[in-house]
PDB file of C-alpha atoms in Angstrom:
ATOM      1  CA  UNK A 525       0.000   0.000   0.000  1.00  0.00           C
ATOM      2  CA  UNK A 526       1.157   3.611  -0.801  1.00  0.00           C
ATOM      3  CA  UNK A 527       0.699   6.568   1.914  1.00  0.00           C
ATOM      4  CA  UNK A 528      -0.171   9.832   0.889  1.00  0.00           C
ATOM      5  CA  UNK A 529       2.899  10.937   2.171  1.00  0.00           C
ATOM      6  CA  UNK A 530       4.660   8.893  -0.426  1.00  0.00           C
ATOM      7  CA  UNK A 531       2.622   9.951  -3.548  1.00  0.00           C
ATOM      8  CA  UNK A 532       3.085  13.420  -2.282  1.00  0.00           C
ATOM      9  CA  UNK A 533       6.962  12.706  -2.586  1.00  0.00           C
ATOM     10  CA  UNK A 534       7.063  10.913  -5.754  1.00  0.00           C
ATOM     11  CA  UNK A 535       4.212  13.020  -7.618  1.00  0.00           C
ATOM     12  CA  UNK A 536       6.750  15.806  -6.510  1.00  0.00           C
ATOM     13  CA  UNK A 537       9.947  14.523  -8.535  1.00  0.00           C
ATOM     14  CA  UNK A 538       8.238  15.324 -11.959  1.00  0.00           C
ATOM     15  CA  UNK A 539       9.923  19.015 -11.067  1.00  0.00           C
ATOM     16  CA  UNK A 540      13.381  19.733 -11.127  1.00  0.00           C
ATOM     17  CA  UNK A 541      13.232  21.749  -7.762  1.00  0.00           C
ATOM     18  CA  UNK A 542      12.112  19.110  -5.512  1.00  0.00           C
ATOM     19  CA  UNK A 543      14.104  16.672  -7.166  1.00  0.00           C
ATOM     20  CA  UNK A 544      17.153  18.451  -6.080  1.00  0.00           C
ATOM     21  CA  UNK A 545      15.564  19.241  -2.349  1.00  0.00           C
ATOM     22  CA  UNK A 546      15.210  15.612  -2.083  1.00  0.00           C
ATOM     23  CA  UNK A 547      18.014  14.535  -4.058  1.00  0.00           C
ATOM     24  CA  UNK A 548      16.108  11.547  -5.715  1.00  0.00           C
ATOM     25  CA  UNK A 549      14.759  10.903  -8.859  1.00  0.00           C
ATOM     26  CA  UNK A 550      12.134   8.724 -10.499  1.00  0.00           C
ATOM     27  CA  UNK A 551      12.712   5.146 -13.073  1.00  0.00           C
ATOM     28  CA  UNK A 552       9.904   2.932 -14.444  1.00  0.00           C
ATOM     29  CA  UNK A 553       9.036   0.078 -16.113  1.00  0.00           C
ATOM     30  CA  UNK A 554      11.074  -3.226 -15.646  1.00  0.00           C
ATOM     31  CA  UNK A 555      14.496  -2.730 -17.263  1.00  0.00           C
ATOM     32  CA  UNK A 556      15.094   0.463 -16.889  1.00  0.00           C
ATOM     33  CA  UNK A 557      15.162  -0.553 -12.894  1.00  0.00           C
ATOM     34  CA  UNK A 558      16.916  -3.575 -13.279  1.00  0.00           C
ATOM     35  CA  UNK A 559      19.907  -1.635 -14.626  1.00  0.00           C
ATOM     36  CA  UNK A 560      19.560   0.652 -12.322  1.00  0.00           C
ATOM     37  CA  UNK A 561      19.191  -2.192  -9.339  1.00  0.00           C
ATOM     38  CA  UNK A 562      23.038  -3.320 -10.924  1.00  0.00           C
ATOM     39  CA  UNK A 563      24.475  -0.522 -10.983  1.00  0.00           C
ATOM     40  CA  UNK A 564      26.253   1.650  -8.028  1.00  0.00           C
ATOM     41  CA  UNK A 565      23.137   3.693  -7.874  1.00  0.00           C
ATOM     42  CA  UNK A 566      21.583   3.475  -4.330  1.00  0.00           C
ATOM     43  CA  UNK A 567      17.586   2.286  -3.980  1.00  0.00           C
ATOM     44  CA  UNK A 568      15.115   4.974  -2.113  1.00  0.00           C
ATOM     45  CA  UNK A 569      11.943   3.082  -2.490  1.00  0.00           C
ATOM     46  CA  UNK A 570      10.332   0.494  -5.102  1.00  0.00           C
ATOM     47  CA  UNK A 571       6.582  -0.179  -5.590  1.00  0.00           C
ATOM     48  CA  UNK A 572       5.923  -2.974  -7.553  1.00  0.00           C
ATOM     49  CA  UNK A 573       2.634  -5.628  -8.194  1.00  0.00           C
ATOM     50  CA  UNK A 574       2.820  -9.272  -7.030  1.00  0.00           C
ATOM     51  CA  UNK A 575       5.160 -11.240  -8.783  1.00  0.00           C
ATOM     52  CA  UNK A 576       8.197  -8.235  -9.131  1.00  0.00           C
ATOM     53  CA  UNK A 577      11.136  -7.325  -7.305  1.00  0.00           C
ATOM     54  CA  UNK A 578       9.755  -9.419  -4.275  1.00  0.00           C
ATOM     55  CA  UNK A 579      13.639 -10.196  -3.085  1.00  0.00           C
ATOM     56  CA  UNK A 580      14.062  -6.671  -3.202  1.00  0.00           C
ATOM     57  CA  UNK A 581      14.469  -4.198   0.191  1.00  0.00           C
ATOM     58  CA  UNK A 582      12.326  -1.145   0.268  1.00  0.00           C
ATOM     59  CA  UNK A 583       9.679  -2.690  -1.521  1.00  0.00           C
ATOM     60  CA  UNK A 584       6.378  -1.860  -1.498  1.00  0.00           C
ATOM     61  CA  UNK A 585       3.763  -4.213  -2.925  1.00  0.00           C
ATOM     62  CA  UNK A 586       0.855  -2.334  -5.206  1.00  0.00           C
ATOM     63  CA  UNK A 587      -2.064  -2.337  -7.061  1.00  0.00           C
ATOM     64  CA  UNK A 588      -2.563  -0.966 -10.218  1.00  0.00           C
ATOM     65  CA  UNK A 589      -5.161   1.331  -9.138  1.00  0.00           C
ATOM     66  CA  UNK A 590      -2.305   2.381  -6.825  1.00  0.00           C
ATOM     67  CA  UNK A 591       0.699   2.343  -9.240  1.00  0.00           C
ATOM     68  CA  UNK A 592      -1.553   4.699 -11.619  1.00  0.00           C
ATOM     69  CA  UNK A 593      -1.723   7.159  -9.003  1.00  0.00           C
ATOM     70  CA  UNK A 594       2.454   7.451  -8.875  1.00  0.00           C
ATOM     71  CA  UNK A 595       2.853   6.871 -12.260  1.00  0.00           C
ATOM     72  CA  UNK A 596       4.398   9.274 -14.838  1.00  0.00           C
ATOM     73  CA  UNK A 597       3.272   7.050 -17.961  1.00  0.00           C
ATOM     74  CA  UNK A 598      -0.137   7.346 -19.450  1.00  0.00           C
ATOM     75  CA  UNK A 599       0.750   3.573 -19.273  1.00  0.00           C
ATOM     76  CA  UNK A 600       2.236   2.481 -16.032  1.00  0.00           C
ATOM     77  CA  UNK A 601       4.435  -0.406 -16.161  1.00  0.00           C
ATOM     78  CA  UNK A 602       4.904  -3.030 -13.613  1.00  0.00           C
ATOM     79  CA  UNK A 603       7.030  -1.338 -11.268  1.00  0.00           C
ATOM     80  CA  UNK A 604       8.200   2.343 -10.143  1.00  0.00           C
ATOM     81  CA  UNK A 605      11.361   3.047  -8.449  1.00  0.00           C
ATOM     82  CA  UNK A 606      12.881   6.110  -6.586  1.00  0.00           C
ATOM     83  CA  UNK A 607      16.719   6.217  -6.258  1.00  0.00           C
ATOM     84  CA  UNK A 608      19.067   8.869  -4.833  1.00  0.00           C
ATOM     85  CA  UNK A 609      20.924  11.230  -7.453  1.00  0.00           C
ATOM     86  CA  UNK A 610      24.331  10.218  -7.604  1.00  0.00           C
ATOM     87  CA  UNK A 611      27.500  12.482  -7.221  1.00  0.00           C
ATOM     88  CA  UNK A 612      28.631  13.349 -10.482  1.00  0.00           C
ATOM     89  CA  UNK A 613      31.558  11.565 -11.414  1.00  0.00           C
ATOM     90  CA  UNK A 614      34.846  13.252 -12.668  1.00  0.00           C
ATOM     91  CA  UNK A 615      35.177  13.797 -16.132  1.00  0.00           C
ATOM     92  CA  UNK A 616      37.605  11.929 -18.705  1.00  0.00           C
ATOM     93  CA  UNK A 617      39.568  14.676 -20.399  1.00  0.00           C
ATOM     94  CA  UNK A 618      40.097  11.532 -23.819  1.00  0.00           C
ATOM     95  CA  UNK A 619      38.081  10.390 -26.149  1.00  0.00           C
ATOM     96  CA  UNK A 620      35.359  11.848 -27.660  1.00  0.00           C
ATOM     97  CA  UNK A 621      32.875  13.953 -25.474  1.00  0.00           C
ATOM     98  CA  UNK A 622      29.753  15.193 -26.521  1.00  0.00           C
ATOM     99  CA  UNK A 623      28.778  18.907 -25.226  1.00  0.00           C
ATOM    100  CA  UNK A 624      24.403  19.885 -25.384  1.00  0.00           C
ATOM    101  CA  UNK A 625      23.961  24.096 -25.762  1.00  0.00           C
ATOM    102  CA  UNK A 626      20.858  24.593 -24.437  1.00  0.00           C
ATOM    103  CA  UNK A 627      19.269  21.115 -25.314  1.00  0.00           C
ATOM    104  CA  UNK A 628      15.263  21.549 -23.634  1.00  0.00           C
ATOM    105  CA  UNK A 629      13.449  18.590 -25.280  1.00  0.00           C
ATOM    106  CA  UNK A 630      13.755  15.687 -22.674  1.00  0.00           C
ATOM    107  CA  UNK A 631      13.230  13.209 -25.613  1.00  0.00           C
ATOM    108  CA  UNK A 632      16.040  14.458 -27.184  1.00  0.00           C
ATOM    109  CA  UNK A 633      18.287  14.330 -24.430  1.00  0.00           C
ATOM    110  CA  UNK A 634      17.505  10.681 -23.625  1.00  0.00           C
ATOM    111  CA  UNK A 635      17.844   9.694 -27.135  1.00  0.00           C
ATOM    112  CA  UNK A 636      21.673  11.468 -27.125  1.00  0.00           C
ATOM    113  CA  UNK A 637      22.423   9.831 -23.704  1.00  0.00           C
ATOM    114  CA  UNK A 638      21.370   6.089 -24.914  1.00  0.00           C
ATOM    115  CA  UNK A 639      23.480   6.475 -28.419  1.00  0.00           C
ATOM    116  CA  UNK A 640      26.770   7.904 -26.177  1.00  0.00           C
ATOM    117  CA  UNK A 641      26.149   4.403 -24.144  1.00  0.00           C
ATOM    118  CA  UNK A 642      26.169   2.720 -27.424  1.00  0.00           C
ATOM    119  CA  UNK A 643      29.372   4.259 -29.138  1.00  0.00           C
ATOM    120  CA  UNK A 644      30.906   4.318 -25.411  1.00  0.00           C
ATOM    121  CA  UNK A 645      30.988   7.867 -25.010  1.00  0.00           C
ATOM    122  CA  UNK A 646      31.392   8.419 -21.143  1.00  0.00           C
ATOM    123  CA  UNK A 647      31.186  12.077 -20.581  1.00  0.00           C
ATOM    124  CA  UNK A 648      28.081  14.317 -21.651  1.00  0.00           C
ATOM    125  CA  UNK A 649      28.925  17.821 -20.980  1.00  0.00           C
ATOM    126  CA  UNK A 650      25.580  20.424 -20.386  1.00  0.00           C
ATOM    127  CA  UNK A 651      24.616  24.090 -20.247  1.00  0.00           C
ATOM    128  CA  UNK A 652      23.124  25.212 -16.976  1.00  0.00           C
ATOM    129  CA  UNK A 653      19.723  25.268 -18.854  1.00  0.00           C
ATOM    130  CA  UNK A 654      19.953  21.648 -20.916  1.00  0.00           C
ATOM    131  CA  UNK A 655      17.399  19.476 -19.495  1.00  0.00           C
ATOM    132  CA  UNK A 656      17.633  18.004 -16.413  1.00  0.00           C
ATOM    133  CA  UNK A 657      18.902  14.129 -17.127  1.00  0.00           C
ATOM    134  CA  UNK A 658      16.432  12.818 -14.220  1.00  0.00           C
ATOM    135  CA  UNK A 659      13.593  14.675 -15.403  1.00  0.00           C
ATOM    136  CA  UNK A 660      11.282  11.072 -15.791  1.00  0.00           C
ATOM    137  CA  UNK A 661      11.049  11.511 -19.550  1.00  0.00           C
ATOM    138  CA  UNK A 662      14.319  11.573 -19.347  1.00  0.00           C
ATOM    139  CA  UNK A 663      15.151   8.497 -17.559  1.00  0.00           C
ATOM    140  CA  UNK A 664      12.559   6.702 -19.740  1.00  0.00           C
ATOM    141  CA  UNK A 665      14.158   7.080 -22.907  1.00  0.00           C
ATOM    142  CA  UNK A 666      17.701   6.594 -21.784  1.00  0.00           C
ATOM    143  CA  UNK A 667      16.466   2.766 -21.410  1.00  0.00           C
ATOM    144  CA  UNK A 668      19.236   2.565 -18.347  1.00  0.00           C
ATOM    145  CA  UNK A 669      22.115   4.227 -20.149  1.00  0.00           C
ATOM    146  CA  UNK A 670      22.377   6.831 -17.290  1.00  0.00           C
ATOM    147  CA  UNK A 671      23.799   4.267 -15.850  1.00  0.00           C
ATOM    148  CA  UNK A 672      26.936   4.351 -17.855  1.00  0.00           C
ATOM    149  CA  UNK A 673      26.989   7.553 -19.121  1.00  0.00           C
ATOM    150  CA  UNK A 674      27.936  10.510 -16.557  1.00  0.00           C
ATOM    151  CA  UNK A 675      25.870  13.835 -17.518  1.00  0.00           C
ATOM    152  CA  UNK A 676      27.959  17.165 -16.095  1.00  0.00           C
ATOM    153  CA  UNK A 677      26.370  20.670 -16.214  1.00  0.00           C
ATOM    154  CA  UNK A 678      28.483  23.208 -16.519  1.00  0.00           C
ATOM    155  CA  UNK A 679      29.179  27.119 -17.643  1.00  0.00           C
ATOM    156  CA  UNK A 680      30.156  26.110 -21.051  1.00  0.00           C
ATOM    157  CA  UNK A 681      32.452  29.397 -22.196  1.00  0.00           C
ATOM    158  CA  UNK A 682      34.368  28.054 -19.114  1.00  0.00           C
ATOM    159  CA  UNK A 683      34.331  24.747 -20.221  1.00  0.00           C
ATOM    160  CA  UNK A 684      35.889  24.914 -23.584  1.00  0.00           C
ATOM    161  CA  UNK A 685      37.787  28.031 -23.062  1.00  0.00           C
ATOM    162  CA  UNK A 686      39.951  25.759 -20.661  1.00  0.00           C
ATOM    163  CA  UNK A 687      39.134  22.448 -23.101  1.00  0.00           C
ATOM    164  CA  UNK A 688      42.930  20.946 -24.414  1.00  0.00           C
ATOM    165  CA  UNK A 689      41.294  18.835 -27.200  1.00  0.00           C
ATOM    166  CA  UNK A 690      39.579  20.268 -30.563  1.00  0.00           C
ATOM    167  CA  UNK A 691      36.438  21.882 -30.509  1.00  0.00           C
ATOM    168  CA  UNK A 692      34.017  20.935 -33.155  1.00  0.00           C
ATOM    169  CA  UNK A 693      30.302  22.053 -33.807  1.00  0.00           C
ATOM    170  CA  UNK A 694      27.414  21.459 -35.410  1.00  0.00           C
ATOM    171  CA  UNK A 695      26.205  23.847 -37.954  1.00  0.00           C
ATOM    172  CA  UNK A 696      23.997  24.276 -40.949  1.00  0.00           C
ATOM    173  CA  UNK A 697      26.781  26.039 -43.047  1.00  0.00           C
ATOM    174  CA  UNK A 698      29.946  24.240 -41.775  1.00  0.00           C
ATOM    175  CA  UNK A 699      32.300  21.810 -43.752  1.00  0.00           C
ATOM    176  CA  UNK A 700      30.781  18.372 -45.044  1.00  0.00           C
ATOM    177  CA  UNK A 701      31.636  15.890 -42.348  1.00  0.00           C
ATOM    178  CA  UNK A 702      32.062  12.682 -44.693  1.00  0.00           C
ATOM    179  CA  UNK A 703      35.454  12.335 -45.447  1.00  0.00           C
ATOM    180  CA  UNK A 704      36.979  14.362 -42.774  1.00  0.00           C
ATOM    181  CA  UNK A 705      40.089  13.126 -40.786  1.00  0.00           C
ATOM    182  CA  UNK A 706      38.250  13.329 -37.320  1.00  0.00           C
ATOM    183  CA  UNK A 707      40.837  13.139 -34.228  1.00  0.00           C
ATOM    184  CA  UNK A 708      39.749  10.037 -31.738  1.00  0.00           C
ATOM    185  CA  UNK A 709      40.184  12.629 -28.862  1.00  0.00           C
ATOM    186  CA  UNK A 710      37.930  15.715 -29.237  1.00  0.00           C
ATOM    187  CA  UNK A 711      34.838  17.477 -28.256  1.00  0.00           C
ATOM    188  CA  UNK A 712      31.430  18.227 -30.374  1.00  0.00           C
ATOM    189  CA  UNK A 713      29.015  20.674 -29.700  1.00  0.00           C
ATOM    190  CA  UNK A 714      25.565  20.276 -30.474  1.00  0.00           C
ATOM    191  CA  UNK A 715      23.040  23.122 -30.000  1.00  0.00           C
ATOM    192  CA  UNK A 716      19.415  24.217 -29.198  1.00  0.00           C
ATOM    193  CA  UNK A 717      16.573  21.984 -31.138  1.00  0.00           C
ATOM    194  CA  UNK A 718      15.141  25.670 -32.527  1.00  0.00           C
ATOM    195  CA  UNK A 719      18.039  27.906 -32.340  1.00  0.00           C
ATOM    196  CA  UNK A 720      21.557  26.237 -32.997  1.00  0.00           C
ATOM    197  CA  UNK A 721      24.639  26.630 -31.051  1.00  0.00           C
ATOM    198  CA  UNK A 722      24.953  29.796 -29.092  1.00  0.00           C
ATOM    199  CA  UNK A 723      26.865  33.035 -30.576  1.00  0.00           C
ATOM    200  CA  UNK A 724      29.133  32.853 -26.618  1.00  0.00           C
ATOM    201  CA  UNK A 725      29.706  28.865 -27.610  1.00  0.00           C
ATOM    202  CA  UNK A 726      29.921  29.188 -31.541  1.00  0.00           C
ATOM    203  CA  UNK A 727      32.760  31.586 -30.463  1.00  0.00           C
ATOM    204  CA  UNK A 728      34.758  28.584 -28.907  1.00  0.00           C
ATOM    205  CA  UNK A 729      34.193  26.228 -31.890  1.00  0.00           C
ATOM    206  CA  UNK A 730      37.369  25.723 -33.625  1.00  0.00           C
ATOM    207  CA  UNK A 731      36.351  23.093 -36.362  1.00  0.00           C
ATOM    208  CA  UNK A 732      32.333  23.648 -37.931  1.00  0.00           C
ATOM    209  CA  UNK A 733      30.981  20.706 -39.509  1.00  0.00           C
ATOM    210  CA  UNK A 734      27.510  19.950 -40.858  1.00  0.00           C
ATOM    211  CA  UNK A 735      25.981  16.726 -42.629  1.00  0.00           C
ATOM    212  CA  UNK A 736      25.478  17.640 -46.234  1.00  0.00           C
ATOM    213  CA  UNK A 737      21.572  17.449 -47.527  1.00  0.00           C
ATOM    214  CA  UNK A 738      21.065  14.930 -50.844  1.00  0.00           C
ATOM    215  CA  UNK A 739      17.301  15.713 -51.133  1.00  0.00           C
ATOM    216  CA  UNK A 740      16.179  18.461 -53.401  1.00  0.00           C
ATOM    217  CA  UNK A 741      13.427  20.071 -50.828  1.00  0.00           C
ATOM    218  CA  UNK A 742      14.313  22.510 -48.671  1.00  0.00           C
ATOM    219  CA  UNK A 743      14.345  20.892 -45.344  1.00  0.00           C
ATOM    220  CA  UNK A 744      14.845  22.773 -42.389  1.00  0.00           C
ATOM    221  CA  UNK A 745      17.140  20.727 -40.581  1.00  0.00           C
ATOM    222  CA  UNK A 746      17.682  17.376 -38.880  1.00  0.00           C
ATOM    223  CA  UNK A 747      16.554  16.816 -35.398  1.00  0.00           C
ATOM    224  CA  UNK A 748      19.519  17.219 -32.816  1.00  0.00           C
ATOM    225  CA  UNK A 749      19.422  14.029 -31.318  1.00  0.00           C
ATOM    226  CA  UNK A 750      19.680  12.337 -35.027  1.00  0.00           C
ATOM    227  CA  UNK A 751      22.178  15.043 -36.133  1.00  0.00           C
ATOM    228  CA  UNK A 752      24.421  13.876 -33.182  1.00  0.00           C
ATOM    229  CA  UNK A 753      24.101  10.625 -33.744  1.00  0.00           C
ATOM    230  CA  UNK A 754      25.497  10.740 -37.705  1.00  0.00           C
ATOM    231  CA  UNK A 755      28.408  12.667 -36.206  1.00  0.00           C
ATOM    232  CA  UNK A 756      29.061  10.768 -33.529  1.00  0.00           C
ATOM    233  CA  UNK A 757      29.013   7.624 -35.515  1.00  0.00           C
ATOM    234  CA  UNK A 758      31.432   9.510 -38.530  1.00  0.00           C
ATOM    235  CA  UNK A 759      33.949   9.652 -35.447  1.00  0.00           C
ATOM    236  CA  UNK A 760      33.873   6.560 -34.488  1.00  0.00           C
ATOM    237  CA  UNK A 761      34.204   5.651 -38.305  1.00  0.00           C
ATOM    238  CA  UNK A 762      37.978   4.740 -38.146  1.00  0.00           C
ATOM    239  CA  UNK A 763      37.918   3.078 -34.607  1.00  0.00           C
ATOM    240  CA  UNK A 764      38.178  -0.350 -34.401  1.00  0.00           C
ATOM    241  CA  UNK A 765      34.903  -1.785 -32.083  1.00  0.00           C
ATOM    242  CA  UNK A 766      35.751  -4.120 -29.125  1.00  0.00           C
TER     243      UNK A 766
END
């Protein structure tokens, strides 16, 4: 059974604020808990139905009436848990690190975090005002790759200003990335969904790449998370996989 003292506290993590009062944040749906359950993450609470997570401490056994009341999914799955936000782990100054200017859509972010996982990118550096990575959409669509991939937020101008490796960006007008010798140790910037990469960041960019358009209609541009992902994979062109 769930007290309204805990649906007050998990109803509360959908907002950024009272995520970081608490310091806890919000995963669902079966996998997504498991890897966190593996991981060095620390458990809060868990509210599951019959039949899941029964071995587990700090369980709390639910209906679905009940899990639909703490859920953040128009769906709930079998299981919510609530874990404690971890310290942020020091950052890797090798191999290739991705850097989000003002990325807002959570969607996008999760997308970008689950991809880095893939092409084992460790380090995700963020502006102040990217996304939070446990806002719950978040979480969702990582599918468990916050796990392995460590999210800092930082002043970016600082960030690069001080950076030792090359700076490349993503930009509608910059050179065509196929074909370019890209370094295995280096940094890309990828900007706001609506707006690009900042004029303070842009500033910083050494190298500006884009992905060159075949069609013949005059398409906007490519969604960031799918942008990224070309560009990440064009790095990781000439690396062997393990």
């Amino acid at each position: 059974m769930v007290s309204k003292s805990q649906i007050k506290l998990i109803t509360s993590l959908a907002q950024k604020k009272y995520r970081q009062q608490h310091g806890l944040f919000v995963v669902e749906g079966l996998k997504g808990i498991e890897e966190f359950l593996d991981s060095s993450a620390s458990l809060h609470s868990l509210y599951a139905l019959p039949g899941y997570f029964e071995t587990e401490k700090s369980r709390f056994e639910v209906s679905d009436r009940e899990l639909k009341k703490i859920s953040f999914l128009k769906t709930p799955q079998k299981a919510l848990a609530v874990f404690h936000i971890p310290e942020a782990g020091e950052e890797l100054n090798q191999g290739l690190t991705l850097v989000l200017d003002e990325v807002r859509d959570p969607g996008n972010l999760g997308t970008i975090i689950r991809y880095c996982d893939w092409y084992g990118i460790q380090n995700v550096v963020c502006s102040k005002q990217t996304v939070d990575c446990y806002n719950p959409k978040v979480v969702q669509a990582t599918m468990g790759s916050l796990t392995r991939v460590t999210i800092h937020y930082k002043d970016l101008e600082n960030y690069l200003k001080s950076a030792k490796r090359p700076v490349y960006g993503a930009f509608m007008e910059g050179a065509p990335v196929y074909g370019q010798p890209l370094p295995e140790d280096a940094i890309l910037v990828l900007g706001n969904e609506a707006n690009g990469i900042s004029k303070e960041v842009e500033a910083l960019v050494q190298h500006k790449i884009a992905i060159p358009r075949f069609g013949i209609h005059e398409t906007e541009s490519l969604n960031v998370a799918v942008a990224g992902a070309i560009l990440v994979s064009e790095f990781k062109r000439g690396l062997t996989a393990t």
